[in-house]
Amino acid sequence: MAKITAGVGSSHVPLLGVAVDQGKWQDDYFGPIFAGYEWTREWEKAEKPDVVILVYNDHASAFDANIIPTFAIGCGESYKPADEGWGPRNVPDVEGHADLAWHIAQSLILDEFDMTIINEMDVDHGLTVPMSMMFGQPEKWPCKVVPLAVNVVTYPVPSGNRCWALGEAIARAVESFPEDLNVQIWGTGGMSHQLQGPRAGLLNREWDNKFLDALEADNDDVRHIPHIEYLRETGSEGIEMVMWLIMRGALGQKVKRLHRHYHIPCSNTAIGHIVLAPA
Amino acid sequence: MKQNIHEYLAELEDIPGTRIYTAARARKGYWINQFAMSLMKGDNRERFKANERAYLDEWKISEEAKQALLARDYNTLLDLGGNVYFLSKLFSTDGLSFAEAVSTMTEYSFPEYRDMMLKGGRSPEGNRSIKGGY
Ligand SMILES: [Fe+2]
């Protein structure tokens, strides 16, 4: 039986990919950020997940303005890093787990989550940056990935409550997959940042840390935070944090925090990550 | 739990210095964003760079938006329905980092903006609500 053994919430700032690719991760600017991820990289080496369900958003890379799926699941065999205008990142292709992905997709639809299914797409920094942060620079990624892309760009984006419920449904789907698999779920994006308009550059250390506290709590209060609170408190792009709730919902009511790290700034953004296990 | 769409949308307009990318903006800016998306392809970037005006004239974009694109006036483009993730294709065509392009939408020069970020970023204090002023 497949099982979700842990969840990770993490920022996916593109500049972190640049830092890895250009070997700048030990300099004064990036050093403290990468130091925060060191524990998690070691932990991942020991955990050896077979598959990561990687919740992220596409930033106008695979999807243009034409088609806007709210929840889309990648059911393909493999995915190439996207060219985001600077040429594709020099990282390995991402290997999918088509059997598990199709199983989850079918289960979710029967469970009344009407997923969009994607067979072919390129994956952008939203997916490849967390891979680099957790796994460093291997020749080949150490696990397979089921990409789960969420619309957090065009409003209305899905509610926190819906994201949490989707996470619960994903956990049920994984548990009914017959093969023995060690599965992790990652929710990525955030934390506070705003990339547009005269208010750009907004960061909110206090709110971000309250959000991390809420993820550790033995209750599901965090699913009820309305969009407007993310937007007012954490900037227009802080809304990406709703994606962390898919991860959190998949872990059940009680969790144990294994690691947590927060740093300001990385480019325009507050960097945070948290590692949780079902308790 | 379920919110009335009109109330929901009204709240989104109550954030200072922010243009939430609502369906209304997505409709208005559709071709601005699709134009920007076309710059993902190398040949399109070359054609655009060779003659920006001629390339823009191939798209169903208003004259006002074309002027804003030529001037890289990103705040006006947000008003016209541009979205920053799409417009970022224009940033990279210009060889500008995301942070530098973002700084042009604020009251600061790029060095000043970078400095603000190093000092902890812009405070949410007084920046949360237009009506509420908090
Ligand atoms: Fe993002």
Tab-separated table of C-alpha atoms and ligand atoms in Angstrom:
chain	number	residue	atom	x	y	z
A	1	MET	CA	0.000	0.000	0.000
A	2	ALA	CA	1.209	3.489	-0.790
A	3	LYS	CA	1.358	5.974	2.060
A	4	ILE	CA	1.983	9.664	2.555
A	5	THR	CA	4.786	9.736	5.111
A	6	ALA	CA	5.600	13.449	5.242
A	7	GLY	CA	4.737	16.880	3.937
A	8	VAL	CA	6.916	19.844	3.066
A	9	GLY	CA	5.846	23.454	2.586
A	10	SER	CA	8.405	25.604	0.788
A	11	SER	CA	8.903	28.810	-1.157
A	12	HIS	CA	9.854	28.351	-4.809
A	13	VAL	CA	11.528	31.672	-5.667
A	14	PRO	CA	13.148	31.531	-9.137
A	15	LEU	CA	16.292	33.309	-7.912
A	16	LEU	CA	17.090	30.288	-5.713
A	17	GLY	CA	17.303	28.220	-8.904
A	18	VAL	CA	19.708	30.774	-10.345
A	19	ALA	CA	21.796	30.597	-7.141
A	20	VAL	CA	22.038	26.797	-7.412
A	21	ASP	CA	22.720	26.800	-11.147
A	22	GLN	CA	25.436	29.473	-10.840
A	23	GLY	CA	26.996	27.995	-7.683
A	24	LYS	CA	26.255	31.079	-5.560
A	25	TRP	CA	24.587	29.191	-2.756
A	26	GLN	CA	27.351	29.777	-0.240
A	27	ASP	CA	27.761	33.527	-0.711
A	28	ASP	CA	26.692	36.131	1.873
A	29	TYR	CA	23.308	36.682	0.298
A	30	PHE	CA	22.223	33.081	-0.298
A	31	GLY	CA	24.259	31.331	2.422
A	32	PRO	CA	21.708	31.772	5.248
A	33	ILE	CA	18.874	30.551	3.002
A	34	PHE	CA	20.645	27.390	1.899
A	35	ALA	CA	21.847	26.725	5.442
A	36	GLY	CA	18.181	26.578	6.456
A	37	TYR	CA	17.566	23.860	3.876
A	38	GLU	CA	20.591	21.782	4.866
A	39	TRP	CA	18.677	19.840	7.511
A	40	THR	CA	15.958	19.060	4.972
A	41	ARG	CA	18.427	17.902	2.294
A	42	GLU	CA	19.980	15.450	4.767
A	43	TRP	CA	16.552	14.308	5.912
A	44	GLU	CA	15.438	13.676	2.311
A	45	LYS	CA	18.576	11.560	1.746
A	46	ALA	CA	17.531	9.370	4.659
A	47	GLU	CA	13.816	9.303	3.833
A	48	LYS	CA	14.304	8.333	0.172
A	49	PRO	CA	10.745	9.015	-1.011
A	50	ASP	CA	9.678	7.014	-4.058
A	51	VAL	CA	7.312	9.699	-5.238
A	52	VAL	CA	6.635	13.343	-4.431
A	53	ILE	CA	3.218	14.817	-5.159
A	54	LEU	CA	4.411	18.320	-5.912
A	55	VAL	CA	1.795	21.039	-5.577
A	56	TYR	CA	2.868	24.226	-7.354
A	57	ASN	CA	1.640	26.824	-9.779
A	58	ASP	CA	2.620	27.453	-13.344
A	59	HIS	CA	3.829	31.040	-13.949
A	60	ALA	CA	2.679	31.528	-17.543
A	61	SER	CA	5.058	28.793	-18.747
A	62	ALA	CA	3.058	25.663	-19.629
A	63	PHE	CA	-0.302	27.467	-19.637
A	64	ASP	CA	-0.944	30.739	-21.436
A	65	ALA	CA	-3.964	32.995	-20.859
A	66	ASN	CA	-6.188	30.676	-22.899
A	67	ILE	CA	-6.845	27.694	-20.636
A	68	ILE	CA	-6.956	28.140	-16.848
A	69	PRO	CA	-7.380	24.865	-14.945
A	70	THR	CA	-8.081	25.332	-11.233
A	71	PHE	CA	-6.525	21.958	-10.303
A	72	ALA	CA	-4.500	20.062	-12.898
A	73	ILE	CA	-2.630	16.800	-12.377
A	74	GLY	CA	0.295	15.658	-14.509
A	75	CYS	CA	-0.219	12.059	-15.619
A	76	GLY	CA	2.681	11.914	-18.082
A	77	GLU	CA	5.871	9.826	-18.115
A	78	SER	CA	8.244	12.790	-17.903
A	79	TYR	CA	8.471	16.586	-17.926
A	80	LYS	CA	11.140	18.926	-19.238
A	81	PRO	CA	12.244	22.113	-17.454
A	82	ALA	CA	10.506	25.080	-19.104
A	83	ASP	CA	12.217	27.946	-20.911
A	84	GLU	CA	11.044	30.947	-18.880
A	85	GLY	CA	12.737	33.458	-21.118
A	86	TRP	CA	16.356	32.781	-20.086
A	87	GLY	CA	16.642	29.288	-21.559
A	88	PRO	CA	15.593	26.151	-19.623
A	89	ARG	CA	17.338	25.470	-16.280
A	90	ASN	CA	20.153	22.967	-16.581
A	91	VAL	CA	18.502	20.396	-14.302
A	92	PRO	CA	17.484	16.797	-15.024
A	93	ASP	CA	14.139	16.029	-16.639
A	94	VAL	CA	11.474	15.244	-14.072
A	95	GLU	CA	10.275	11.672	-14.164
A	96	GLY	CA	6.537	11.227	-13.621
A	97	HIS	CA	4.748	8.321	-11.972
A	98	ALA	CA	1.983	7.814	-14.509
A	99	ASP	CA	0.421	4.814	-12.709
A	100	LEU	CA	0.058	6.615	-9.403
A	101	ALA	CA	-0.930	9.900	-11.080
A	102	TRP	CA	-3.722	8.284	-13.101
A	103	HIS	CA	-4.859	6.402	-10.008
A	104	ILE	CA	-5.042	9.662	-8.041
A	105	ALA	CA	-6.755	11.477	-10.927
A	106	GLN	CA	-9.444	8.810	-11.275
A	107	SER	CA	-9.963	8.526	-7.510
A	108	LEU	CA	-10.260	12.297	-7.106
A	109	ILE	CA	-12.864	12.548	-9.850
A	110	LEU	CA	-14.941	9.786	-8.206
A	111	ASP	CA	-14.442	11.703	-4.953
A	112	GLU	CA	-16.028	14.738	-6.715
A	113	PHE	CA	-12.862	16.742	-7.382
A	114	ASP	CA	-13.116	17.425	-11.107
A	115	MET	CA	-9.472	17.446	-12.065
A	116	THR	CA	-7.901	18.561	-15.325
A	117	ILE	CA	-5.539	15.898	-16.643
A	118	ILE	CA	-2.292	16.829	-18.356
A	119	ASN	CA	-0.282	14.394	-20.426
A	120	GLU	CA	2.466	16.654	-21.721
A	121	MET	CA	3.869	19.858	-20.259
A	122	ASP	CA	7.055	21.618	-19.323
A	123	VAL	CA	7.537	22.441	-15.656
A	124	ASP	CA	8.792	25.835	-14.500
A	125	HIS	CA	10.632	27.135	-11.423
A	126	GLY	CA	7.549	26.488	-9.289
A	127	LEU	CA	8.366	22.793	-9.520
A	128	THR	CA	12.099	22.622	-10.239
A	129	VAL	CA	13.283	25.093	-7.564
A	130	PRO	CA	11.870	23.062	-4.641
A	131	MET	CA	13.495	19.960	-6.215
A	132	SER	CA	16.866	21.731	-6.177
A	133	MET	CA	16.363	22.961	-2.612
A	134	MET	CA	15.520	19.466	-1.311
A	135	PHE	CA	17.829	17.347	-3.465
A	136	GLY	CA	20.738	19.610	-4.496
A	137	GLN	CA	22.301	18.955	-7.893
A	138	PRO	CA	22.107	15.223	-8.694
A	139	GLU	CA	22.652	13.753	-12.197
A	140	LYS	CA	19.143	12.392	-11.982
A	141	TRP	CA	16.385	13.317	-9.517
A	142	PRO	CA	16.184	10.681	-6.736
A	143	CYS	CA	12.395	10.225	-6.952
A	144	LYS	CA	9.448	10.369	-9.292
A	145	VAL	CA	7.057	13.302	-9.253
A	146	VAL	CA	3.336	13.761	-9.670
A	147	PRO	CA	2.912	17.453	-10.550
A	148	LEU	CA	-0.240	19.110	-9.281
A	149	ALA	CA	-0.694	22.600	-10.714
A	150	VAL	CA	-3.074	25.042	-9.020
A	151	ASN	CA	-4.394	28.272	-10.465
A	152	VAL	CA	-3.325	31.006	-8.049
A	153	VAL	CA	-3.078	33.701	-10.717
A	154	THR	CA	-6.559	34.405	-12.142
A	155	TYR	CA	-9.292	35.165	-9.581
A	156	PRO	CA	-11.131	33.564	-8.000
A	157	VAL	CA	-8.425	31.059	-7.109
A	158	PRO	CA	-9.532	28.031	-5.044
A	159	SER	CA	-10.352	28.658	-1.372
A	160	GLY	CA	-8.114	27.448	1.426
A	161	ASN	CA	-10.936	25.192	2.525
A	162	ARG	CA	-11.149	23.555	-0.900
A	163	CYS	CA	-7.368	23.108	-0.998
A	164	TRP	CA	-7.399	21.403	2.410
A	165	ALA	CA	-10.242	19.096	1.312
A	166	LEU	CA	-8.365	18.230	-1.882
A	167	GLY	CA	-5.381	17.259	0.271
A	168	GLU	CA	-7.586	14.933	2.303
A	169	ALA	CA	-8.901	13.339	-0.882
A	170	ILE	CA	-5.356	12.910	-2.228
A	171	ALA	CA	-4.384	11.071	0.981
A	172	ARG	CA	-7.362	8.706	0.531
A	173	ALA	CA	-6.412	8.134	-3.104
A	174	VAL	CA	-2.771	7.366	-2.256
A	175	GLU	CA	-3.799	4.893	0.442
A	176	SER	CA	-5.850	2.907	-2.061
A	177	PHE	CA	-2.922	2.457	-4.468
A	178	PRO	CA	-1.864	-1.191	-4.220
A	179	GLU	CA	1.899	-0.822	-4.687
A	180	ASP	CA	4.120	-0.148	-1.646
A	181	LEU	CA	5.336	3.397	-2.107
A	182	ASN	CA	6.827	5.993	0.195
A	183	VAL	CA	5.028	9.154	-0.917
A	184	GLN	CA	5.615	12.731	0.175
A	185	ILE	CA	3.469	15.717	-0.604
A	186	TRP	CA	4.946	19.176	-1.021
A	187	GLY	CA	3.045	22.455	-1.103
A	188	THR	CA	5.090	25.262	-2.617
A	189	GLY	CA	5.031	29.032	-3.231
A	190	GLY	CA	4.966	32.084	-0.980
A	191	MET	CA	5.675	33.211	1.593
A	192	SER	CA	4.790	36.935	1.716
A	193	HIS	CA	5.600	38.782	-1.510
A	194	GLN	CA	4.104	41.215	-3.970
A	195	LEU	CA	5.542	41.504	-7.466
A	196	GLN	CA	3.298	44.183	-8.902
A	197	GLY	CA	2.100	47.759	-8.536
A	198	PRO	CA	3.196	50.564	-6.195
A	199	ARG	CA	2.824	48.263	-3.141
A	200	ALA	CA	5.408	45.807	-4.530
A	201	GLY	CA	8.016	44.641	-2.046
A	202	LEU	CA	5.578	44.020	0.807
A	203	LEU	CA	6.783	41.404	3.300
A	204	ASN	CA	5.182	40.308	6.558
A	205	ARG	CA	7.392	38.306	8.900
A	206	GLU	CA	4.821	38.264	11.685
A	207	TRP	CA	1.930	36.946	9.596
A	208	ASP	CA	4.101	34.365	7.802
A	209	ASN	CA	5.181	32.954	11.166
A	210	LYS	CA	1.607	32.851	12.404
A	211	PHE	CA	0.793	30.842	9.276
A	212	LEU	CA	3.643	28.403	10.014
A	213	ASP	CA	2.351	28.073	13.600
A	214	ALA	CA	-1.137	27.343	12.277
A	215	LEU	CA	0.212	24.570	10.039
A	216	GLU	CA	1.752	22.875	13.071
A	217	ALA	CA	-1.443	23.114	15.130
A	218	ASP	CA	-3.678	20.143	15.950
A	219	ASN	CA	-6.648	21.732	14.234
A	220	ASP	CA	-7.720	22.872	10.802
A	221	ASP	CA	-8.443	26.549	11.534
A	222	VAL	CA	-5.958	27.649	8.870
A	223	ARG	CA	-8.198	26.358	6.059
A	224	HIS	CA	-10.684	29.155	6.799
A	225	ILE	CA	-8.362	32.110	6.156
A	226	PRO	CA	-10.089	34.078	3.374
A	227	HIS	CA	-8.224	35.194	0.238
A	228	ILE	CA	-8.496	38.836	1.217
A	229	GLU	CA	-6.443	38.214	4.364
A	230	TYR	CA	-3.571	36.635	2.394
A	231	LEU	CA	-3.717	39.539	-0.048
A	232	ARG	CA	-3.836	42.350	2.494
A	233	GLU	CA	-1.294	40.826	4.861
A	234	THR	CA	1.176	39.029	2.605
A	235	GLY	CA	1.013	40.778	-0.772
A	236	SER	CA	-0.736	39.817	-3.976
A	237	GLU	CA	1.555	36.855	-4.621
A	238	GLY	CA	1.377	35.660	-1.000
A	239	ILE	CA	-1.849	33.924	-2.064
A	240	GLU	CA	0.406	31.075	-3.262
A	241	MET	CA	0.361	29.871	0.351
A	242	VAL	CA	-3.107	28.349	-0.192
A	243	MET	CA	-1.195	25.600	-2.013
A	244	TRP	CA	0.492	24.630	1.272
A	245	LEU	CA	-2.962	23.711	2.576
A	246	ILE	CA	-3.263	20.869	0.050
A	247	MET	CA	-0.111	19.431	1.619
A	248	ARG	CA	-1.368	20.079	5.147
A	249	GLY	CA	-4.814	18.591	4.479
A	250	ALA	CA	-3.186	15.388	3.231
A	251	LEU	CA	-1.404	14.837	6.579
A	252	GLY	CA	-4.506	14.484	8.776
A	253	GLN	CA	-5.586	16.412	11.848
A	254	LYS	CA	-2.434	15.973	13.961
A	255	VAL	CA	1.111	16.538	12.770
A	256	LYS	CA	4.602	16.603	14.184
A	257	ARG	CA	6.915	19.389	13.084
A	258	LEU	CA	10.341	18.067	12.076
A	259	HIS	CA	11.925	21.285	10.832
A	260	ARG	CA	11.102	24.915	10.163
A	261	HIS	CA	13.053	27.813	8.693
A	262	TYR	CA	12.319	31.432	7.768
A	263	HIS	CA	14.463	34.097	6.131
A	264	ILE	CA	13.973	37.582	4.691
A	265	PRO	CA	14.608	38.466	1.885
A	266	CYS	CA	15.327	36.515	-1.257
A	267	SER	CA	14.882	38.981	-4.097
A	268	ASN	CA	11.252	40.188	-3.642
A	269	THR	CA	10.213	37.383	-1.333
A	270	ALA	CA	10.150	35.986	2.198
A	271	ILE	CA	11.552	32.454	2.202
A	272	GLY	CA	10.062	29.849	4.476
A	273	HIS	CA	9.850	26.125	4.696
A	274	ILE	CA	8.420	23.567	7.071
A	275	VAL	CA	8.703	19.784	7.280
A	276	LEU	CA	5.782	17.931	8.865
A	277	ALA	CA	4.904	14.293	9.458
A	278	PRO	CA	1.496	12.818	10.300
A	279	ALA	CA	1.360	12.234	14.083
B	1	MET	CA	-18.239	29.666	3.888
B	2	LYS	CA	-19.424	30.465	0.398
B	3	GLN	CA	-18.989	34.116	-0.391
B	4	ASN	CA	-21.091	36.326	-2.618
B	5	ILE	CA	-19.083	37.025	-5.791
B	6	HIS	CA	-19.886	40.759	-5.813
B	7	GLU	CA	-18.692	41.226	-2.248
B	8	TYR	CA	-15.645	39.090	-2.964
B	9	LEU	CA	-14.669	41.170	-6.000
B	10	ALA	CA	-15.318	44.489	-4.203
B	11	GLU	CA	-12.873	43.500	-1.432
B	12	LEU	CA	-10.172	42.729	-3.976
B	13	GLU	CA	-10.281	46.369	-5.134
B	14	ASP	CA	-9.691	47.660	-1.607
B	15	ILE	CA	-5.934	47.041	-1.437
B	16	PRO	CA	-3.648	50.066	-1.909
B	17	GLY	CA	-1.249	50.003	-4.879
B	18	THR	CA	-2.412	46.584	-6.034
B	19	ARG	CA	-4.247	45.264	-9.093
B	20	ILE	CA	-5.633	41.815	-8.369
B	21	TYR	CA	-5.836	39.821	-11.602
B	22	THR	CA	-9.582	39.283	-11.656
B	23	ALA	CA	-11.559	37.772	-14.500
B	24	ALA	CA	-12.450	41.320	-15.627
B	25	ARG	CA	-8.743	42.223	-15.930
B	26	ALA	CA	-7.934	38.888	-17.536
B	27	ARG	CA	-10.553	39.583	-20.222
B	28	LYS	CA	-9.420	43.143	-20.800
B	29	GLY	CA	-5.737	42.240	-20.974
B	30	TYR	CA	-6.067	38.956	-22.835
B	31	TRP	CA	-4.092	39.983	-25.927
B	32	ILE	CA	-1.496	41.937	-23.935
B	33	ASN	CA	-0.784	38.735	-22.040
B	34	GLN	CA	-0.873	36.519	-25.120
B	35	PHE	CA	1.519	38.927	-26.886
B	36	ALA	CA	3.864	38.726	-23.863
B	37	MET	CA	3.584	34.941	-23.876
B	38	SER	CA	4.675	34.885	-27.544
B	39	LEU	CA	8.059	36.234	-26.398
B	40	MET	CA	8.791	32.805	-24.927
B	41	LYS	CA	9.895	31.849	-28.458
B	42	GLY	CA	13.323	32.970	-29.634
B	43	ASP	CA	12.248	33.958	-33.179
B	44	ASN	CA	9.425	36.080	-31.814
B	45	ARG	CA	11.822	37.837	-29.450
B	46	GLU	CA	14.094	38.614	-32.391
B	47	ARG	CA	11.242	39.940	-34.527
B	48	PHE	CA	9.975	42.052	-31.624
B	49	LYS	CA	13.409	43.498	-30.912
B	50	ALA	CA	13.971	44.312	-34.600
B	51	ASN	CA	10.779	46.394	-34.793
B	52	GLU	CA	8.680	46.588	-31.640
B	53	ARG	CA	5.893	48.669	-33.153
B	54	ALA	CA	5.495	46.403	-36.194
B	55	TYR	CA	5.385	43.312	-33.982
B	56	LEU	CA	2.786	44.891	-31.670
B	57	ASP	CA	0.667	45.824	-34.689
B	58	GLU	CA	0.183	42.110	-35.379
B	59	TRP	CA	-1.876	41.835	-32.171
B	60	LYS	CA	-5.403	42.934	-31.213
B	61	ILE	CA	-4.052	45.366	-28.612
B	62	SER	CA	-5.428	48.890	-28.055
B	63	GLU	CA	-3.276	51.885	-28.992
B	64	GLU	CA	-3.103	52.835	-25.294
B	65	ALA	CA	-1.726	49.416	-24.382
B	66	LYS	CA	0.744	49.478	-27.280
B	67	GLN	CA	2.082	52.827	-26.023
B	68	ALA	CA	2.366	51.426	-22.492
B	69	LEU	CA	4.203	48.346	-23.788
B	70	LEU	CA	6.615	50.481	-25.840
B	71	ALA	CA	7.229	52.675	-22.759
B	72	ARG	CA	7.482	49.651	-20.412
B	73	ASP	CA	4.913	51.439	-18.250
B	74	TYR	CA	4.036	48.420	-16.118
B	75	ASN	CA	1.578	50.130	-13.764
B	76	THR	CA	-0.523	51.248	-16.737
B	77	LEU	CA	-0.273	47.746	-18.169
B	78	LEU	CA	-1.639	46.318	-14.895
B	79	ASP	CA	-4.590	48.713	-15.213
B	80	LEU	CA	-5.145	47.501	-18.755
B	81	GLY	CA	-5.284	43.872	-17.652
B	82	GLY	CA	-1.643	42.851	-17.973
B	83	ASN	CA	-0.464	40.230	-15.490
B	84	VAL	CA	3.016	40.296	-14.030
B	85	TYR	CA	3.812	36.640	-14.830
B	86	PHE	CA	3.027	37.284	-18.486
B	87	LEU	CA	4.717	40.694	-18.526
B	88	SER	CA	7.813	39.016	-17.097
B	89	LYS	CA	8.446	37.607	-20.583
B	90	LEU	CA	9.035	41.207	-21.592
B	91	PHE	CA	11.348	41.701	-18.578
B	92	SER	CA	13.522	38.820	-19.731
B	93	THR	CA	13.405	39.963	-23.377
B	94	ASP	CA	14.818	43.267	-22.072
B	95	GLY	CA	17.407	41.346	-20.000
B	96	LEU	CA	15.985	42.788	-16.772
B	97	SER	CA	15.851	40.809	-13.534
B	98	PHE	CA	12.416	40.307	-12.016
B	99	ALA	CA	13.314	42.494	-9.024
B	100	GLU	CA	14.572	45.345	-11.200
B	101	ALA	CA	11.429	45.302	-13.344
B	102	VAL	CA	9.255	45.158	-10.235
B	103	SER	CA	11.058	48.145	-8.730
B	104	THR	CA	9.964	50.311	-11.699
B	105	MET	CA	6.366	50.017	-10.451
B	106	THR	CA	7.253	51.487	-7.058
B	107	GLU	CA	8.345	54.921	-5.845
B	108	TYR	CA	11.943	53.689	-5.613
B	109	SER	CA	14.957	53.329	-7.900
B	110	PHE	CA	16.272	49.768	-8.172
B	111	PRO	CA	19.106	50.298	-5.628
B	112	GLU	CA	16.640	51.881	-3.202
B	113	TYR	CA	14.182	49.036	-3.736
B	114	ARG	CA	16.882	46.416	-3.119
B	115	ASP	CA	17.836	48.256	0.013
B	116	MET	CA	14.249	48.262	1.254
B	117	MET	CA	14.069	44.492	0.696
B	118	LEU	CA	17.329	43.913	2.590
B	119	LYS	CA	15.864	45.896	5.485
B	120	GLY	CA	12.825	43.612	5.690
B	121	GLY	CA	10.667	44.833	2.808
B	122	ARG	CA	7.695	47.153	2.695
B	123	SER	CA	5.645	47.095	5.879
B	124	PRO	CA	2.007	46.043	5.651
B	125	GLU	CA	1.254	48.849	8.166
B	126	GLY	CA	-1.164	51.284	6.508
B	127	ASN	CA	-0.961	49.281	3.279
B	128	ARG	CA	-3.720	46.765	3.860
B	129	SER	CA	-6.932	48.602	3.052
B	130	ILE	CA	-7.838	51.767	1.143
B	131	LYS	CA	-11.179	52.251	2.914
B	132	GLY	CA	-9.990	51.156	6.332
B	133	GLY	CA	-6.659	53.014	6.151
B	134	TYR	CA	-4.930	50.362	8.273
C	1	FE	FE	5.220	31.207	-7.561
